[in-house]
CSV table of C-alpha atoms in Angstrom, one decimal:
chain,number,residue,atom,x,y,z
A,1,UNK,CA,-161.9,-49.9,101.9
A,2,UNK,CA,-160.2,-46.7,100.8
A,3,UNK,CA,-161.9,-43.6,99.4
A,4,UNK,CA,-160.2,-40.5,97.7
A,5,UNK,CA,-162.0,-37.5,97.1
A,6,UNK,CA,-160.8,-34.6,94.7
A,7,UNK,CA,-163.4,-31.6,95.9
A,8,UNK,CA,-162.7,-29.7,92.7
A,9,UNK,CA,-163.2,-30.9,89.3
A,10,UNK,CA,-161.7,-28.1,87.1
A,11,UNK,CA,-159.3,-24.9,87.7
A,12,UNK,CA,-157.5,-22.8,85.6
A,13,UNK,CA,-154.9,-21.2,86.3
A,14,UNK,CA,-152.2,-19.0,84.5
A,15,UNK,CA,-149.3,-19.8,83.1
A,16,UNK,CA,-146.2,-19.4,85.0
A,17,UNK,CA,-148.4,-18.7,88.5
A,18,UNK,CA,-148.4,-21.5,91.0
A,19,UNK,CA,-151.6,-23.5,91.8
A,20,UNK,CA,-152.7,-25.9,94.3
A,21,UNK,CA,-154.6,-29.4,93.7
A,22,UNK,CA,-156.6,-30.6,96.8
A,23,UNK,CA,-157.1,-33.9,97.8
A,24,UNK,CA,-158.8,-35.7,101.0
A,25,UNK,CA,-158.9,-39.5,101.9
A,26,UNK,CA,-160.4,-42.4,104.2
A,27,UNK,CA,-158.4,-45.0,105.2
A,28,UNK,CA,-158.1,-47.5,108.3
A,29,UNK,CA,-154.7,-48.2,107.2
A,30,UNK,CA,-151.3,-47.2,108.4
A,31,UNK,CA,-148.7,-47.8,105.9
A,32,UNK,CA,-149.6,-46.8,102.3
A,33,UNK,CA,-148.5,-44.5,99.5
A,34,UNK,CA,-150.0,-41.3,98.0
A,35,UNK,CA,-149.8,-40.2,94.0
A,36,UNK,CA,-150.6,-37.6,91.9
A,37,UNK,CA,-151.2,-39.1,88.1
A,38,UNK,CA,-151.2,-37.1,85.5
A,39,UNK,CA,-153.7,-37.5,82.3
A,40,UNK,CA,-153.0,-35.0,79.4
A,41,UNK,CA,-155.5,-35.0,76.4
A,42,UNK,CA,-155.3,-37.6,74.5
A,43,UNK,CA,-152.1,-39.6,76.3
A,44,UNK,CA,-151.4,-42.0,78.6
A,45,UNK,CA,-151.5,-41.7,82.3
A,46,UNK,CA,-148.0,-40.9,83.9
A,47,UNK,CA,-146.9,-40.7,87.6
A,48,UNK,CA,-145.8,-36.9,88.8
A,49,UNK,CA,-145.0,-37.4,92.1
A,50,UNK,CA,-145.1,-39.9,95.1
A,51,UNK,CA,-145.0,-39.7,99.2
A,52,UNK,CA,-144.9,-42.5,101.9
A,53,UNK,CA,-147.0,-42.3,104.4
A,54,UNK,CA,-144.5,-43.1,106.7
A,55,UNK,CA,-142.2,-40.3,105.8
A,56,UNK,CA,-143.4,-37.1,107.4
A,57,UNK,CA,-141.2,-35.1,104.9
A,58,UNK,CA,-143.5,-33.3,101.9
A,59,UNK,CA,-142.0,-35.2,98.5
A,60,UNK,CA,-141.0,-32.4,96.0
A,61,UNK,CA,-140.1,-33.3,92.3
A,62,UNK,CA,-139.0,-29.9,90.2
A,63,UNK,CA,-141.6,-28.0,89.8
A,64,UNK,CA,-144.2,-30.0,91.9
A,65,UNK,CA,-144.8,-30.7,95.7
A,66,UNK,CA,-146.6,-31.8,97.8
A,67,UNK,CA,-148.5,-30.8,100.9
A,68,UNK,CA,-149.2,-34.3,103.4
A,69,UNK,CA,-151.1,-33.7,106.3
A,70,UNK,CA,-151.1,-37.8,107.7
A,71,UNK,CA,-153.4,-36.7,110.6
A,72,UNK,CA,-155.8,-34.9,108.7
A,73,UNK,CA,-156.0,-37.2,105.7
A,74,UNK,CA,-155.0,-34.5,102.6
A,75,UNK,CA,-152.6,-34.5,100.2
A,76,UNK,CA,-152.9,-31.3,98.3
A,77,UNK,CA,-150.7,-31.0,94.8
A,78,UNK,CA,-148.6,-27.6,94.3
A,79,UNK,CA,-147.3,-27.0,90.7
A,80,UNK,CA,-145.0,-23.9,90.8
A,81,UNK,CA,-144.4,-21.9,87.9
A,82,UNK,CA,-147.2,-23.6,85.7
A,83,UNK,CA,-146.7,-24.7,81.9
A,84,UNK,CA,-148.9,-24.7,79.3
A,85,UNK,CA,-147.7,-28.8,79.0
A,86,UNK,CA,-148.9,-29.3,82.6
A,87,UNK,CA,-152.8,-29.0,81.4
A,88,UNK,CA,-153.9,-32.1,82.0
A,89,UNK,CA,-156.7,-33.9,84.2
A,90,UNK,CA,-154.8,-34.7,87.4
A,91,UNK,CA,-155.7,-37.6,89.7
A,92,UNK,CA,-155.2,-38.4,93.2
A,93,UNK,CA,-154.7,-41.8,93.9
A,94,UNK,CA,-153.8,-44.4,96.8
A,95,UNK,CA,-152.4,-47.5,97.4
A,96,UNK,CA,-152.1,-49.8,100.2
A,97,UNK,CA,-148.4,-51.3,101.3
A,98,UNK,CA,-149.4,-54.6,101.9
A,99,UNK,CA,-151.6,-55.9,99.7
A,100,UNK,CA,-152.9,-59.2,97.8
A,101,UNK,CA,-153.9,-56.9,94.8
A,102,UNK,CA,-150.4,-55.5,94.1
A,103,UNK,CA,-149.9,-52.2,93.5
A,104,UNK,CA,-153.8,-51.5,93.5
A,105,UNK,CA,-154.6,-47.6,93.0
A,106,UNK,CA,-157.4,-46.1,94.1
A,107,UNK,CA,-158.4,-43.1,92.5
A,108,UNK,CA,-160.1,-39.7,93.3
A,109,UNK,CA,-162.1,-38.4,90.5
A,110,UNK,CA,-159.8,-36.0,89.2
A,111,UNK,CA,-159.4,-32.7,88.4
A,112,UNK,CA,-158.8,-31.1,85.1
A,113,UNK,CA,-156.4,-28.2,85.2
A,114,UNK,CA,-156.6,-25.6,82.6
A,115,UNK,CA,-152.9,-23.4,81.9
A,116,UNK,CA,-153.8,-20.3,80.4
A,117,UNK,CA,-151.4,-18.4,78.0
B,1,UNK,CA,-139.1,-50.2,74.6
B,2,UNK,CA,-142.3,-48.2,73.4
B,3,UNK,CA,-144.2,-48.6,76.6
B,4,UNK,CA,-147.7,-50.4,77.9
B,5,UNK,CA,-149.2,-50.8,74.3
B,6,UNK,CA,-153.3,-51.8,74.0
B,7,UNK,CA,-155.2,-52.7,71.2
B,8,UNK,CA,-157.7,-51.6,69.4
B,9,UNK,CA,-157.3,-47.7,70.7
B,10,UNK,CA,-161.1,-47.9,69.8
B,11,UNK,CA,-164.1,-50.6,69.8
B,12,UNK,CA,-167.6,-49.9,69.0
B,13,UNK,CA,-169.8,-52.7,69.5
B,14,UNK,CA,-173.7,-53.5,69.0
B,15,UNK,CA,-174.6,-54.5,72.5
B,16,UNK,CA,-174.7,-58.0,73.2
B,17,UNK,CA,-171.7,-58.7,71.4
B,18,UNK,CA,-168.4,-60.2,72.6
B,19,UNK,CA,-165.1,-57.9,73.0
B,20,UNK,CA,-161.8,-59.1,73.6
B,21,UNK,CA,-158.8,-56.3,74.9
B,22,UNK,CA,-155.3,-56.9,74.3
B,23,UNK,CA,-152.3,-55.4,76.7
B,24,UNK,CA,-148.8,-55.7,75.8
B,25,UNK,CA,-146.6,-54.6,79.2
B,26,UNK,CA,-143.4,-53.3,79.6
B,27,UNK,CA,-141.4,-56.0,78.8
B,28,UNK,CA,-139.3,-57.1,82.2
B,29,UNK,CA,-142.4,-56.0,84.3
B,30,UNK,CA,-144.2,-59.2,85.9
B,31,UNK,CA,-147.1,-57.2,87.5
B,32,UNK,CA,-149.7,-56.2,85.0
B,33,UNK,CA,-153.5,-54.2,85.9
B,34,UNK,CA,-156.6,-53.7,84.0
B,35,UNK,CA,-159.0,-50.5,85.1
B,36,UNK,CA,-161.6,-49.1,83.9
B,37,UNK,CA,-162.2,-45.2,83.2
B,38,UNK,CA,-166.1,-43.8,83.0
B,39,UNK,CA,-166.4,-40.6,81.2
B,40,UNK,CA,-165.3,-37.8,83.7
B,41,UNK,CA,-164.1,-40.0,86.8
B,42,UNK,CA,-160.9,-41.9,88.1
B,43,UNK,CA,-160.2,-45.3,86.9
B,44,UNK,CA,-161.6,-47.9,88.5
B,45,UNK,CA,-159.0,-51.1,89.2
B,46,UNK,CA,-160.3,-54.3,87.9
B,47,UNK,CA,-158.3,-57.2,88.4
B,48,UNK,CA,-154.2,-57.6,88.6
B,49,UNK,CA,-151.9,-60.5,87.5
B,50,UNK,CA,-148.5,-61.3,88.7
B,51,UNK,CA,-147.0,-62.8,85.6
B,52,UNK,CA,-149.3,-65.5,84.7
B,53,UNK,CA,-151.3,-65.7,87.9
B,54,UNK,CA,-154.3,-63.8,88.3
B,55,UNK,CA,-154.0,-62.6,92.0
B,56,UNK,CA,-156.8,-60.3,92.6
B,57,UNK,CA,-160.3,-61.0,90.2
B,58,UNK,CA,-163.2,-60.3,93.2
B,59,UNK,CA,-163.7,-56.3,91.6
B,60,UNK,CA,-164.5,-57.6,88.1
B,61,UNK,CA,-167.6,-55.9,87.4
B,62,UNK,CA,-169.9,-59.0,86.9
B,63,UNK,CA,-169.2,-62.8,85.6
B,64,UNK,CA,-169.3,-61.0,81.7
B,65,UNK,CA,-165.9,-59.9,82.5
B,66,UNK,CA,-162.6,-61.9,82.5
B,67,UNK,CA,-158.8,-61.7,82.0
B,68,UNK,CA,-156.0,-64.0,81.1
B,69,UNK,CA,-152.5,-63.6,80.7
B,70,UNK,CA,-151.4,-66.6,79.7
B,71,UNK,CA,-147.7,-66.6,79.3
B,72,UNK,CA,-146.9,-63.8,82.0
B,73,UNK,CA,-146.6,-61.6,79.2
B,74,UNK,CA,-149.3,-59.8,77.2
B,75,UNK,CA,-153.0,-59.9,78.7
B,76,UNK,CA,-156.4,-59.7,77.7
B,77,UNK,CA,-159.8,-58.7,78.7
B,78,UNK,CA,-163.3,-59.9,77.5
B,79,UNK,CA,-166.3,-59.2,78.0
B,80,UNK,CA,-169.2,-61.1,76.6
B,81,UNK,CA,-172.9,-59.9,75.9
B,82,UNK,CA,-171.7,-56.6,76.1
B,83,UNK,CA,-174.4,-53.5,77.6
B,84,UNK,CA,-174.8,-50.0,76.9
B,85,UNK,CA,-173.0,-49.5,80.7
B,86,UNK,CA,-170.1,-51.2,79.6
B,87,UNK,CA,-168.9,-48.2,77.5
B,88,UNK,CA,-165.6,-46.4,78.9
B,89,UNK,CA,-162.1,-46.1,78.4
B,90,UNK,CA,-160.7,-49.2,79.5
B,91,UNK,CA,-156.9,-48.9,80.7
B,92,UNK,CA,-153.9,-51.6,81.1
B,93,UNK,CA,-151.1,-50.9,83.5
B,94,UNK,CA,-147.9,-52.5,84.7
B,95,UNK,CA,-145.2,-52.4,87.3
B,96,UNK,CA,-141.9,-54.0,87.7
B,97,UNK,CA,-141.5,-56.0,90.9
B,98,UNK,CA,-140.3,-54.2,94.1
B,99,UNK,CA,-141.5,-50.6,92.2
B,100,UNK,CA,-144.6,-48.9,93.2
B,101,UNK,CA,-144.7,-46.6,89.8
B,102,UNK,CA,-147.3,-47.6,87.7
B,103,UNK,CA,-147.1,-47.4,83.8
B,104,UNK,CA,-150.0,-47.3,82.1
B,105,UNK,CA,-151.2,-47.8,78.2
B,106,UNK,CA,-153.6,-45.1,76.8
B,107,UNK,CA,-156.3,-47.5,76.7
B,108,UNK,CA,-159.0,-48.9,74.7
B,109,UNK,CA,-162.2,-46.5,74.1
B,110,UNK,CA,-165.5,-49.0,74.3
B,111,UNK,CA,-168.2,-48.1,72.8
B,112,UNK,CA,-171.6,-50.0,72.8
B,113,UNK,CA,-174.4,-48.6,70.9
């Protein structure tokens, strides 16, 4: 079984400074997929960025990348110049490549970041 | 398209009461998921169907819970005799074959007083 674990539940941080989302997980497996979802108040649940485990390249998407450390088991988040639409809870999640559940997730239990004016 | 849809947005029930959930998918996606979301933590997955077949059903939380999704297109979830623990946002997600992106609805708020 698979367990991801997001060490801090809230932050702030202010807007247009950079922050970084930490994220740790257990797995036996070798090929699977890492996520950040993104919650904001209110609204549905919507993917920010993706990495393969198999890909030792950090997956960046605009504003947001990622830090993968395979060996270690972290995937921290980095959002660059931060918005006042990026406040949001923010969940790490992963998913297994080969599995009889689909595209399972499993989830850390978030953390809710806080963009200050 | 508008998205996953889900209906009601909200539910309050007296417990021991049946619910029933209703997910409406992204129209060309086969793969559909139900999770459920307690009050501060990450979802928690539930059971997944790949058009009409329910593929994965072993983390439904107990026998009070079940899924159908009949014509491989809209889904629901029931739970009978509802209990107090069975409130939390419950959340319906699908994925086109081949795609590892997840789109989810903004769920269904249970409430059981």
């Amino acid at each position: 079984a698979q367990t991801v674990t997001q060490s801090q539940p809230e932050m702030s941080v202010q807007e247009a400074e950079t922050v970084t989302l930490s994220c740790t997980y257990d797995t036996s497996e070798n090929n699977y997929y890492l996520f950040w979802y993104k919650q904001p108040p209110s609204r549905q649940m919507i993917l920010v960025i993706r990495q393969e485990a198999y890909k030792q390249q950090n997956a960046t998407e605009n504003r947001f990348s990622v830090n993968f450390q395979k060996a270690a088991k972290s995937f921290s988040l980095k959002i660059s110049d931060s918005q006042l639409g990026d406040t949001a809870m923010y969940f790490c999640a992963f998913m297994k490549r080969y599995s009889n559940a689909g595209n399972m997730l499993t989830f850390g239990g978030g953390t809710r970041l806080m963009v200050k004016p | 398209d508008t998205g996953v849809s889900q209906d009601p947005r909200h539910k309050i029930t007296k417990r021991g009461q049946n619910v029933t959930f209703r997910c409406d998918p992204i129209s060309e996606h086969n793969r559909l998921y139900w999770y459920r979301q307690t009050l501060g933590q990450g979802p928690e997955f539930l059971t997944y169907f790949q058009n009409e077949a329910q593929l994965e059903k072993s983390r439904l939380l107990s026998d009070r819970f079940s899924a159908e999704r009949p014509k491989g297109s809209f889904s629901t979830l029931e739970i009978q005799r509802t209990e107090q623990g069975d409130s939390a946002m419950y959340l319906c997600a699908s994925s086109p074959q081949g795609s590892t992106e997840a789109f989810f609805g903004q769920g269904t708020r249970l409430t059981v007083v």
